[in-house]
CSV table of C-alpha atoms in Angstrom, one decimal:
chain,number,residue,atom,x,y,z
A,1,UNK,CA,0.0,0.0,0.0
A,2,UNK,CA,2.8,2.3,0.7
A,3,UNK,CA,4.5,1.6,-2.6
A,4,UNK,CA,1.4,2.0,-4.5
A,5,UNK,CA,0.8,5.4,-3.1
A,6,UNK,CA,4.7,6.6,-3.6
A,7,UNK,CA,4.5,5.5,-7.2
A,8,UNK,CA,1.1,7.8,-7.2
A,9,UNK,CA,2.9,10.5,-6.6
A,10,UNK,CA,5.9,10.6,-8.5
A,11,UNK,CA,3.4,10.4,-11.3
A,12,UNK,CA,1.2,13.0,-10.4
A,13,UNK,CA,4.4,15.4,-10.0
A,14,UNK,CA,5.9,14.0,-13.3
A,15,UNK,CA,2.9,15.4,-14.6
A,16,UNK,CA,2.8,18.8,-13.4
A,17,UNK,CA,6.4,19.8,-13.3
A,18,UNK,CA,6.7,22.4,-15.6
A,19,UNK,CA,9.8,22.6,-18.0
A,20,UNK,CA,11.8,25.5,-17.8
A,21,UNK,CA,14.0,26.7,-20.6
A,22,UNK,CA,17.0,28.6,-20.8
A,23,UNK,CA,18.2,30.7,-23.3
A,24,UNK,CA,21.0,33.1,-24.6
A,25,UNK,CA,20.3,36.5,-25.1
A,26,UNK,CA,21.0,35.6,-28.8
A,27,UNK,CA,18.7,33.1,-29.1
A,28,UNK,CA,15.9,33.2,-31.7
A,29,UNK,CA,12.3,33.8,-30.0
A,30,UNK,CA,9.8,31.1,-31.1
A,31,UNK,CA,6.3,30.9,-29.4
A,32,UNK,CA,4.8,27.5,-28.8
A,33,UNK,CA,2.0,26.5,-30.1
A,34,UNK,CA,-1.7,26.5,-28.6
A,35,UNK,CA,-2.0,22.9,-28.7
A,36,UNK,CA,1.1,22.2,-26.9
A,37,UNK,CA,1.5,20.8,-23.2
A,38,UNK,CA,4.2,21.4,-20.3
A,39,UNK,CA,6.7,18.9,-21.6
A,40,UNK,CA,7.0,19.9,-25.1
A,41,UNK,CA,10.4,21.4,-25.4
A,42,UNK,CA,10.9,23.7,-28.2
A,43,UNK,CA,14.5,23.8,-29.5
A,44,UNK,CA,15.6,27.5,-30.3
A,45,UNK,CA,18.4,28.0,-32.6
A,46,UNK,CA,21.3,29.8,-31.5
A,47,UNK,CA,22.5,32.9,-33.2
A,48,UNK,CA,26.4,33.5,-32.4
A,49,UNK,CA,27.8,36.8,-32.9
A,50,UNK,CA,31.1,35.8,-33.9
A,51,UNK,CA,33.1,38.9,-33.8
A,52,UNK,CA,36.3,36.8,-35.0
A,53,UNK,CA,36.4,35.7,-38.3
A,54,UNK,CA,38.2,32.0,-39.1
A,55,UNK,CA,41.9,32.4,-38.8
A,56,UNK,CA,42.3,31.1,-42.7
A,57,UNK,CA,40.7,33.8,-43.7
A,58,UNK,CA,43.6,35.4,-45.5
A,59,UNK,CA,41.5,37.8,-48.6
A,60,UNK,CA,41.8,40.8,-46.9
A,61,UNK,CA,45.5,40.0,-46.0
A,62,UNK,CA,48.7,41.5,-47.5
A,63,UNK,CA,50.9,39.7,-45.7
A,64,UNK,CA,53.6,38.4,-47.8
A,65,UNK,CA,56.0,34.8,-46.8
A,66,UNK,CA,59.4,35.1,-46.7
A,67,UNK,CA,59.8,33.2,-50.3
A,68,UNK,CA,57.4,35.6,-51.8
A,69,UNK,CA,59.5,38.7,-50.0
A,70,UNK,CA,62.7,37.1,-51.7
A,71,UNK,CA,61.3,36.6,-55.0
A,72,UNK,CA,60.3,40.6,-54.8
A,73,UNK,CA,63.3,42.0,-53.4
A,74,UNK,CA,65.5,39.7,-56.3
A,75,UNK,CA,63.7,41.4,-58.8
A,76,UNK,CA,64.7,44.3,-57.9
A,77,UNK,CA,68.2,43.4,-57.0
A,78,UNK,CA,67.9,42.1,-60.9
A,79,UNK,CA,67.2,45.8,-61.9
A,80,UNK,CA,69.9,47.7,-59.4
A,81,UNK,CA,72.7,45.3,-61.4
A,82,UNK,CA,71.4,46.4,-64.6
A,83,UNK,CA,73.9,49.6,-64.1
A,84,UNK,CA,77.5,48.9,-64.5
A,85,UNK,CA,78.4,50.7,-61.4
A,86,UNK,CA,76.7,48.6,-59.4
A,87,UNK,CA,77.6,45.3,-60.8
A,88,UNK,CA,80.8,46.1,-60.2
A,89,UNK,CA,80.3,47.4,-56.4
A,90,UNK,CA,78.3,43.8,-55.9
A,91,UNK,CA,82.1,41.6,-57.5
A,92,UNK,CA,83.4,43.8,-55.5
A,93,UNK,CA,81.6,42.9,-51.9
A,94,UNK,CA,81.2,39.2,-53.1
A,95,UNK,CA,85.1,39.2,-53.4
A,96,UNK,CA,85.3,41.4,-50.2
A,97,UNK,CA,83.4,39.1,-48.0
A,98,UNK,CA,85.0,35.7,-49.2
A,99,UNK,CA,88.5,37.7,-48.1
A,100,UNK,CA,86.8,38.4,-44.4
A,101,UNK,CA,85.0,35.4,-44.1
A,102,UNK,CA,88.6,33.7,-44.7
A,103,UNK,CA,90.4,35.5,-42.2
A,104,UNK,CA,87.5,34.5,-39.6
A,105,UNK,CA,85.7,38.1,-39.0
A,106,UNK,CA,82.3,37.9,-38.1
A,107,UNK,CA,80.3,37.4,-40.8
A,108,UNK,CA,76.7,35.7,-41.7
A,109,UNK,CA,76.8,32.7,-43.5
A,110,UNK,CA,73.7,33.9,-45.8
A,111,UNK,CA,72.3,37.2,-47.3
A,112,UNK,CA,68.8,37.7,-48.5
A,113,UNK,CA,68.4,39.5,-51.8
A,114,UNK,CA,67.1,42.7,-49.3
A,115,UNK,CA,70.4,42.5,-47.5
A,116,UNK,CA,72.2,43.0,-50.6
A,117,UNK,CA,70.0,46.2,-51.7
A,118,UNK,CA,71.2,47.7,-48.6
A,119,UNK,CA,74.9,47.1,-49.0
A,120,UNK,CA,74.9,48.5,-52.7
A,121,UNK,CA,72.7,51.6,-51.2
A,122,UNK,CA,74.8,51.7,-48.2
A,123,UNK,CA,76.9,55.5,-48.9
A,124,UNK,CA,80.2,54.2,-46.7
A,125,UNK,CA,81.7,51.5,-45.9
A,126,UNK,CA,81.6,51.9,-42.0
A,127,UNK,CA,77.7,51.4,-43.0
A,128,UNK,CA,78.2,48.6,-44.5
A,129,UNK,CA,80.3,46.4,-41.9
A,130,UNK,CA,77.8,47.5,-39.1
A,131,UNK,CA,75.0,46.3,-41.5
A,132,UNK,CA,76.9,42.9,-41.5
A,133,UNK,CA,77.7,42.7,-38.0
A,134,UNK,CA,73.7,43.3,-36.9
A,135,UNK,CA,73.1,40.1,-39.3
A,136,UNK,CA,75.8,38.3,-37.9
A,137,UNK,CA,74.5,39.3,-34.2
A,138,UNK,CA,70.9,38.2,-35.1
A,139,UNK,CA,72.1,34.5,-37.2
A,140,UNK,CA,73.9,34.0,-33.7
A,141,UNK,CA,70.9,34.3,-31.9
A,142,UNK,CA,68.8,32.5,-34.2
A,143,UNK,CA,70.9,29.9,-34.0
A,144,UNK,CA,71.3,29.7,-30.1
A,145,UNK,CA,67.4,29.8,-30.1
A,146,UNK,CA,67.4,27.0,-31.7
A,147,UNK,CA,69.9,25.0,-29.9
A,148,UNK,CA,68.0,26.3,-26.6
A,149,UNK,CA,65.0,24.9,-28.2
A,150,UNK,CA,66.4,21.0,-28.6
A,151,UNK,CA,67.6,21.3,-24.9
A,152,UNK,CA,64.6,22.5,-23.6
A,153,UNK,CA,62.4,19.9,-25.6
A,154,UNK,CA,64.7,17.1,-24.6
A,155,UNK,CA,64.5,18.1,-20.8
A,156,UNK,CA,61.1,18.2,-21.1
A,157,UNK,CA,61.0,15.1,-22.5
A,158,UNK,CA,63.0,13.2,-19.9
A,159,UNK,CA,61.4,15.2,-16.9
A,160,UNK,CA,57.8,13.7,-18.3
A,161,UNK,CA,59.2,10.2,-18.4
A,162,UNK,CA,60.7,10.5,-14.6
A,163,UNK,CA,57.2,11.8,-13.3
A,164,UNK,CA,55.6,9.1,-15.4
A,165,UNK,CA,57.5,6.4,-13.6
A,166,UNK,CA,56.6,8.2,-10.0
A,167,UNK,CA,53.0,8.3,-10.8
A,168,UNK,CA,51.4,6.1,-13.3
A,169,UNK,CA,48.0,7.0,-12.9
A,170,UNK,CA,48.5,10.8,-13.8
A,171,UNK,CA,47.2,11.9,-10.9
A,172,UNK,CA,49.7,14.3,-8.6
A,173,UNK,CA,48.7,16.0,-5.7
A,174,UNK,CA,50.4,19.5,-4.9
A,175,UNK,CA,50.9,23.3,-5.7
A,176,UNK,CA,51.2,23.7,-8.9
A,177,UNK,CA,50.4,19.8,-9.9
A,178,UNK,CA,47.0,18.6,-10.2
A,179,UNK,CA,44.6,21.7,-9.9
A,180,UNK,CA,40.5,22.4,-10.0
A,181,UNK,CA,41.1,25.5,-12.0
A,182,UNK,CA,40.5,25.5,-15.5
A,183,UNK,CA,43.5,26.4,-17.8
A,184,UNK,CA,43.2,30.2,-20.0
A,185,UNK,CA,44.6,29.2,-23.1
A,186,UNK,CA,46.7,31.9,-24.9
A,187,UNK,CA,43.7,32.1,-27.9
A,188,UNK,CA,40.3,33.1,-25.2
A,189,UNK,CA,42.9,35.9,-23.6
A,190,UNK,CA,42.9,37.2,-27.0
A,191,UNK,CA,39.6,37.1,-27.7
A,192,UNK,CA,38.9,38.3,-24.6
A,193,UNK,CA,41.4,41.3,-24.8
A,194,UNK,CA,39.8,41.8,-28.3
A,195,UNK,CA,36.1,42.2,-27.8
A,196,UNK,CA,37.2,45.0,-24.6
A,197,UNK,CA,39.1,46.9,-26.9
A,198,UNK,CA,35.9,46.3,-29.8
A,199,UNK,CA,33.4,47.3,-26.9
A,200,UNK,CA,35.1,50.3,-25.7
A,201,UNK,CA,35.3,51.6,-29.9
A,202,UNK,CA,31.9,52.6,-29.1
A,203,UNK,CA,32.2,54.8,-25.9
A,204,UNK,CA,36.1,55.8,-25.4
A,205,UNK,CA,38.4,58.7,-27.6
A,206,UNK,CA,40.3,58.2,-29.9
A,207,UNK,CA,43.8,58.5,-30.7
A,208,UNK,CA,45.7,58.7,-34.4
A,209,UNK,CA,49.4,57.4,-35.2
A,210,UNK,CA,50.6,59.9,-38.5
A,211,UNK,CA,52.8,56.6,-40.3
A,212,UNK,CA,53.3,59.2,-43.3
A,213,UNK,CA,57.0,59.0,-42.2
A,214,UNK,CA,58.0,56.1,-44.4
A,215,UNK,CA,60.1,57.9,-46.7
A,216,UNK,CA,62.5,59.8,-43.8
A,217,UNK,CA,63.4,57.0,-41.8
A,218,UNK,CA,66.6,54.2,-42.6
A,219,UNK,CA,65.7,50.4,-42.3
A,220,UNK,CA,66.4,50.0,-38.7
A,221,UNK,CA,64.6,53.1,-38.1
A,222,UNK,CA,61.7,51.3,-39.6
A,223,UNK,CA,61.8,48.1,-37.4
A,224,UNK,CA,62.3,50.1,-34.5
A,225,UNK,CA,59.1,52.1,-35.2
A,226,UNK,CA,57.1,48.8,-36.0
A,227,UNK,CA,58.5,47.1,-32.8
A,228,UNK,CA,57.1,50.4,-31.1
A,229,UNK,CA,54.0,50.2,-32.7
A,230,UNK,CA,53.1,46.3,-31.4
A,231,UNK,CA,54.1,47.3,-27.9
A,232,UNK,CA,51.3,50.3,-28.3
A,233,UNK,CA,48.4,47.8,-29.2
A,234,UNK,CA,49.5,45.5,-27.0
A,235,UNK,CA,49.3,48.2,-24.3
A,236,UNK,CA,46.3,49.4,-25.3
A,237,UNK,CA,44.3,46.3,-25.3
A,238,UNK,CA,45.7,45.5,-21.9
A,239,UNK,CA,44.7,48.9,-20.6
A,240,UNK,CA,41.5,48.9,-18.1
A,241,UNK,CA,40.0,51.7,-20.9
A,242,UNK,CA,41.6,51.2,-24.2
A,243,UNK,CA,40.9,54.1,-27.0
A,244,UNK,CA,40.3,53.2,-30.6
A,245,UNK,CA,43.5,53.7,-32.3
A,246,UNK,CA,43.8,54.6,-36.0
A,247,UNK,CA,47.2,53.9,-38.1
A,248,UNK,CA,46.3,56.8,-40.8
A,249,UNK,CA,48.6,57.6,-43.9
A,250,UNK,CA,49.7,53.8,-43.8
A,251,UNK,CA,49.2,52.1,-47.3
A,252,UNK,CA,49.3,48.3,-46.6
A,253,UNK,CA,52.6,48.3,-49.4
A,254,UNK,CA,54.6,50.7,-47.4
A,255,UNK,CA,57.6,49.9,-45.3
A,256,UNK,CA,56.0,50.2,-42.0
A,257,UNK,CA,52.9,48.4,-42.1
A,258,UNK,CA,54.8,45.6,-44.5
A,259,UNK,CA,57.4,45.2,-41.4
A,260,UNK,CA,53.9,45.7,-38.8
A,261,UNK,CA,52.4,43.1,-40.2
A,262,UNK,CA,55.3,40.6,-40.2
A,263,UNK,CA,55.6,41.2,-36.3
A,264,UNK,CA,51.8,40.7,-36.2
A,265,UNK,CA,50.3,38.4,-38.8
A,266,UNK,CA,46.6,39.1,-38.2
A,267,UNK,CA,46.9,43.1,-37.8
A,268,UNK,CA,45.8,43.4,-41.7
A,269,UNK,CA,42.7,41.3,-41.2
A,270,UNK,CA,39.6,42.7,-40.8
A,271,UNK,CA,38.4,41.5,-37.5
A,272,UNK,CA,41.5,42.9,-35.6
A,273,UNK,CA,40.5,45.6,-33.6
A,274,UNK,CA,42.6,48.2,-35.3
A,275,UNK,CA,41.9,50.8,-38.0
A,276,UNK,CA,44.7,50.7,-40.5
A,277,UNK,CA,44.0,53.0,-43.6
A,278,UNK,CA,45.8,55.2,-46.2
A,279,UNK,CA,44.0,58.1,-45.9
A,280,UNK,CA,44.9,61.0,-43.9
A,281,UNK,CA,43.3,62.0,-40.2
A,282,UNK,CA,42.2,65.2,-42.4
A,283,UNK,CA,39.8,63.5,-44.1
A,284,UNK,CA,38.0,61.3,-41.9
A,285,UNK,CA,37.9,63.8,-38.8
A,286,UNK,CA,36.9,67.4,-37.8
A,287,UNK,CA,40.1,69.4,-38.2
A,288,UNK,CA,39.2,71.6,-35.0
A,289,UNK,CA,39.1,68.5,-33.0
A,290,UNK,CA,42.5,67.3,-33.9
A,291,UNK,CA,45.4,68.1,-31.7
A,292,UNK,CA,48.9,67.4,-33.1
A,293,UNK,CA,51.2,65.8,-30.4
A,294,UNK,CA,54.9,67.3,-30.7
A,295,UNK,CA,58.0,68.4,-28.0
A,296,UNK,CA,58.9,71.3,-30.2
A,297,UNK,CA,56.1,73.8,-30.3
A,298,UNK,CA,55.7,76.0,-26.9
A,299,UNK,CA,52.2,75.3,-26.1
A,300,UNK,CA,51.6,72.9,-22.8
A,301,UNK,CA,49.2,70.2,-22.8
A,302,UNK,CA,47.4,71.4,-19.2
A,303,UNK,CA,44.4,68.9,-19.1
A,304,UNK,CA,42.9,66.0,-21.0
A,305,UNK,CA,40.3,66.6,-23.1
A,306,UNK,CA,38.2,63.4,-24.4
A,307,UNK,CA,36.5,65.6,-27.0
A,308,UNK,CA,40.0,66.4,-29.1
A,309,UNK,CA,41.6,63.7,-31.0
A,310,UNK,CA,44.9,63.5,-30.2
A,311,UNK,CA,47.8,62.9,-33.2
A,312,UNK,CA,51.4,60.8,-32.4
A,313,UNK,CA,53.6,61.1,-35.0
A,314,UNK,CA,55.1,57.2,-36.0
A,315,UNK,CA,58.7,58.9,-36.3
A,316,UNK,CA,61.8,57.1,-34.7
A,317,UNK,CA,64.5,59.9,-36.1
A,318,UNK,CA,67.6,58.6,-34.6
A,319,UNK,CA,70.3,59.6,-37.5
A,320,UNK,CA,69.1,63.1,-38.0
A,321,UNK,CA,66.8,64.2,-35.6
A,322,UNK,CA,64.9,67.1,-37.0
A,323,UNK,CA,61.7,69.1,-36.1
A,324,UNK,CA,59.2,66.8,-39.5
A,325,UNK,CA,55.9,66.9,-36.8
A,326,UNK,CA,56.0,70.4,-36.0
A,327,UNK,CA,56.6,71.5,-40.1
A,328,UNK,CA,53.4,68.8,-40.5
A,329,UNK,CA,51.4,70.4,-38.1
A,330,UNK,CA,52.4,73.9,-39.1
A,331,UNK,CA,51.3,72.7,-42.8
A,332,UNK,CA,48.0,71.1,-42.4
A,333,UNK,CA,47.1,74.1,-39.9
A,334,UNK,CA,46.6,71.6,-37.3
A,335,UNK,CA,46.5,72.7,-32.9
A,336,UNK,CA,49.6,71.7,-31.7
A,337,UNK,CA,50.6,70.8,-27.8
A,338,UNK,CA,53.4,69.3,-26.1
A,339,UNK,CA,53.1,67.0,-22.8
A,340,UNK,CA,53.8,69.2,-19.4
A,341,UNK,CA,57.7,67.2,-19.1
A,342,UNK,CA,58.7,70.2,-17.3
A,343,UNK,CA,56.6,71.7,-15.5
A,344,UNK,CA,55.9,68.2,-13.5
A,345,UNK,CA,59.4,66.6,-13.4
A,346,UNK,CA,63.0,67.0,-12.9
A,347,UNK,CA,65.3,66.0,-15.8
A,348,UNK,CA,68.6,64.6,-15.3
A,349,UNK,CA,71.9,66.5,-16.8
A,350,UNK,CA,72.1,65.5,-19.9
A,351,UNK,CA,69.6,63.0,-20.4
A,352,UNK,CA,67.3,63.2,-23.7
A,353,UNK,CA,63.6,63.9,-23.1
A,354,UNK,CA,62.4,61.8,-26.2
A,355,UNK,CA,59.7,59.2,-25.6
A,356,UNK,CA,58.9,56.2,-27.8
A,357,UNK,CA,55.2,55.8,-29.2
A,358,UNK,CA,54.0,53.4,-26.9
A,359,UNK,CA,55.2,55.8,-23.9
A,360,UNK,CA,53.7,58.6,-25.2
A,361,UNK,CA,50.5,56.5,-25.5
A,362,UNK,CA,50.8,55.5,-21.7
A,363,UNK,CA,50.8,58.9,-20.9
A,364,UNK,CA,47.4,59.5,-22.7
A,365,UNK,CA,45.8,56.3,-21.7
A,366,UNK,CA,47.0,56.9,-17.8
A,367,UNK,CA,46.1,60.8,-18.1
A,368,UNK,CA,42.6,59.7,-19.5
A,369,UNK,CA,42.2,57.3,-16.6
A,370,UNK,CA,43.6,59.3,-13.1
A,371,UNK,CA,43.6,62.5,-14.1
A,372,UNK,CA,46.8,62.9,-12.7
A,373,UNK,CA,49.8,64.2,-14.1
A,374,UNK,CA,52.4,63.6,-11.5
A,375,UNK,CA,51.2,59.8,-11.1
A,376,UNK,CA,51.1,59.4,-15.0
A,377,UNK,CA,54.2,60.6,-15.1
A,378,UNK,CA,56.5,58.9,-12.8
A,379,UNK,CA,54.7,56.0,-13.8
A,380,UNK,CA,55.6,56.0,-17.5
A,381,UNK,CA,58.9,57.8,-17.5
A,382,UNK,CA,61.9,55.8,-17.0
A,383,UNK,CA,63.9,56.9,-13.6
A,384,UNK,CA,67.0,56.7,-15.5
A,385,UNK,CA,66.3,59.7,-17.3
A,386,UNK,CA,65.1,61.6,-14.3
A,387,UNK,CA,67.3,63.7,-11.4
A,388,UNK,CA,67.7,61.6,-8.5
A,389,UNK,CA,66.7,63.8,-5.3
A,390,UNK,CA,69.3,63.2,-2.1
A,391,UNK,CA,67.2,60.5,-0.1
A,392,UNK,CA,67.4,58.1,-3.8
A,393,UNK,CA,71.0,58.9,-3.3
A,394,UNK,CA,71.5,58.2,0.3
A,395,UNK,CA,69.2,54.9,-0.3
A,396,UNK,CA,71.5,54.2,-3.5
A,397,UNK,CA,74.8,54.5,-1.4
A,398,UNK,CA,73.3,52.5,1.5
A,399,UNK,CA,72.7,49.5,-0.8
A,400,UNK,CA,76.0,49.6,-2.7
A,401,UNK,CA,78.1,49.7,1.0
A,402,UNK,CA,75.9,47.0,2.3
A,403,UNK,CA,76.7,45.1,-1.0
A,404,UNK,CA,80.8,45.4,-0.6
A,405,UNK,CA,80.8,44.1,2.8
């Protein structure tokens, strides 16, 4: 009797328990039918807003491999020794670089067609033997990269096999063995970096890198500048309020986006949250709400102000620093400021005030965020390049006599 009236119930309750769906925010709304009881379950379909393309979707991509880069810059190695002069120069190094290679100077085993353009451009030859001792330096790294690779893979290797033999099952208690937290694979940090960078397009300022520079800076200069760049989007993305940054005057064939985009493979696609176009800020903003950023005119950036658009010129000018931003700005009729160095630090004797890109883009981000100039700052400025004040010095001396006894 008791059974009987247990198995009444559960029926009863299978009965009337109503089903409860959940769904996405994306899903599709479909409204049941009148016929339909409690436990009919209706399916939606989900709708995923896939704000990340597939990562073989190369169309929109100019980004070249290093074959196809060797089969262009041949080419045009082909047309340099076309002129007599500079067949000759190239015997001439061929010959010149056996000799050194012979006598055991430091030189790399292989050029690239590109590497050759720049020795027959090269105007001296000091040029030319600091140009092969910076590939020499980076074929010795690559090699001892390599070499640390195979050590590292083979300890690896032998340390899995040892913990193997200790514990069979797989299953190894400890800090930092065995844990209940999930593993954040390097892709989802992306994509989530990515869509707060995408969201905050929407709502935050933004701020314009002038790459119209291509034709005033050397080769290294050009790396340097692209190295700069990636540390700025990188930075951004990373910030707690990124700004939407736009690469303006940077045709996808020029120097600096080519070498951009061979440090980061994906920046030319279209779902990388990044505006990269060859036209100039003139034509897709207000010109009264642009604000150039340069050290050499003499008005002093006081305050933030979200509602200007502010301009950092892509310019690493380390052979022959001259005054290109403020002759732009002066040009195009565009405000100009400078950042308050002075008036809220101390410089060191003799130490340069120059700032890389992705510094000056701390400053803005940071400035944005605390409205604080002295925090901003000290945070973003290296000490080095900053006066000491006597209780660094006293601290300094401290550690240094404390360290020879």
């Amino acid at each position: 009797m008791h059974n009987y009236g247990r198995r009444c119930c559960l029926i009863v309750i299978r009965k009337i328990r109503p089903t409860v769906i959940l769904s996405s925010s994306f899903s599709t709304l479909i409204k049941p039918s009148p016929c339909s009881n409690l436990q009919t379950i209706f399916k939606t379909e989900f709708v995923k807003r896939d704000f990340y393309k597939s990562a073989n979707n190369y169309n929109s991509v100019v980004y070249q491999s290093r074959e196809e880069q060797d089969a262009i810059d041949n080419e045009k190695l082909e047309n340099l020794l076309k002129h007599n002069d500079n067949e000759k120069i190239y015997k001439l190094l061929k010959y010149e670089l056996e000799y050194l290679e012979q006598l055991g100077e430091e030189i790399p085993k292989k050029l690239r067609p590109k590497d050759w353009i720049y020795l027959l451009k090269a105007p001296t030859k000091s040029q030319q033997r600091k140009y092969l001792r910076f590939l020499f330096l980076n074929e010795m790294k690559e090699r001892n990269h390599k070499e640390k690779k195979k050590v590292t893979k083979a300890e690896s290797i032998k340390e899995f096999q040892e913990k193997h033999e200790l514990f069979p099952s797989g299953l190894t208690y400890g800090l930092g063995k065995n844990s209940f937290f999930l593993r954040f694979y390097d892709k989802t940090m992306d994509h989530f970096l990515h869509y707060n960078v995408i969201s905050s397009m929407l709502f935050e300022p933004k701020i314009v890198f002038d790459c119209s520079y291509d034709d005033m800076m050397a080769q290294f200069e050009i790396n340097n500048c692209a190295r700069q760049l990636v540390l700025s989007i990188v930075l951004n993305r990373t910030h707690p309020t990124p700004s939407h940054l736009y690469l303006c005057n940077a045709p996808k064939n020029g120097r600096l986006i080519r070498k951009l985009s061979h440090l980061v493979p994906t920046v030319l696609q279209d779902n990388f949250p990044l505006d990269i176009t060859a036209k100039s800020y003139l034509d897709i903003f207000d010109k009264d709400k642009l604000v150039y950023l340069t050290p050499h005119c003499r008005t002093v950036m006081k305050s933030y102000d979200p509602d200007k658009i502010y301009i950092i010129g892509a310019l690493v000018d380390k052979r022959d620093p001259k005054h290109f931003s403020l002759a732009k700005a002066k040009k195009e009729g565009i405000r100009m400021e400078q950042l308050p160095l002075d008036t809220y630090l101390t410089w060191g004797s003799g130490r340069g005030k120059s700032l890389t890109l992705n510094q000056v883009l701390a400053i803005l981000l940071d400035i944005k965020y605390t409205k604080n100039w002295i925090a901003t700052l000290y945070k973003n400025i290296p000490p080095r390049k900053l006066e000491k004040t006597k209780v660094e010095d006293d601290h300094s001396q401290i550690y240094v006599k404390s360290k020879n006894k």
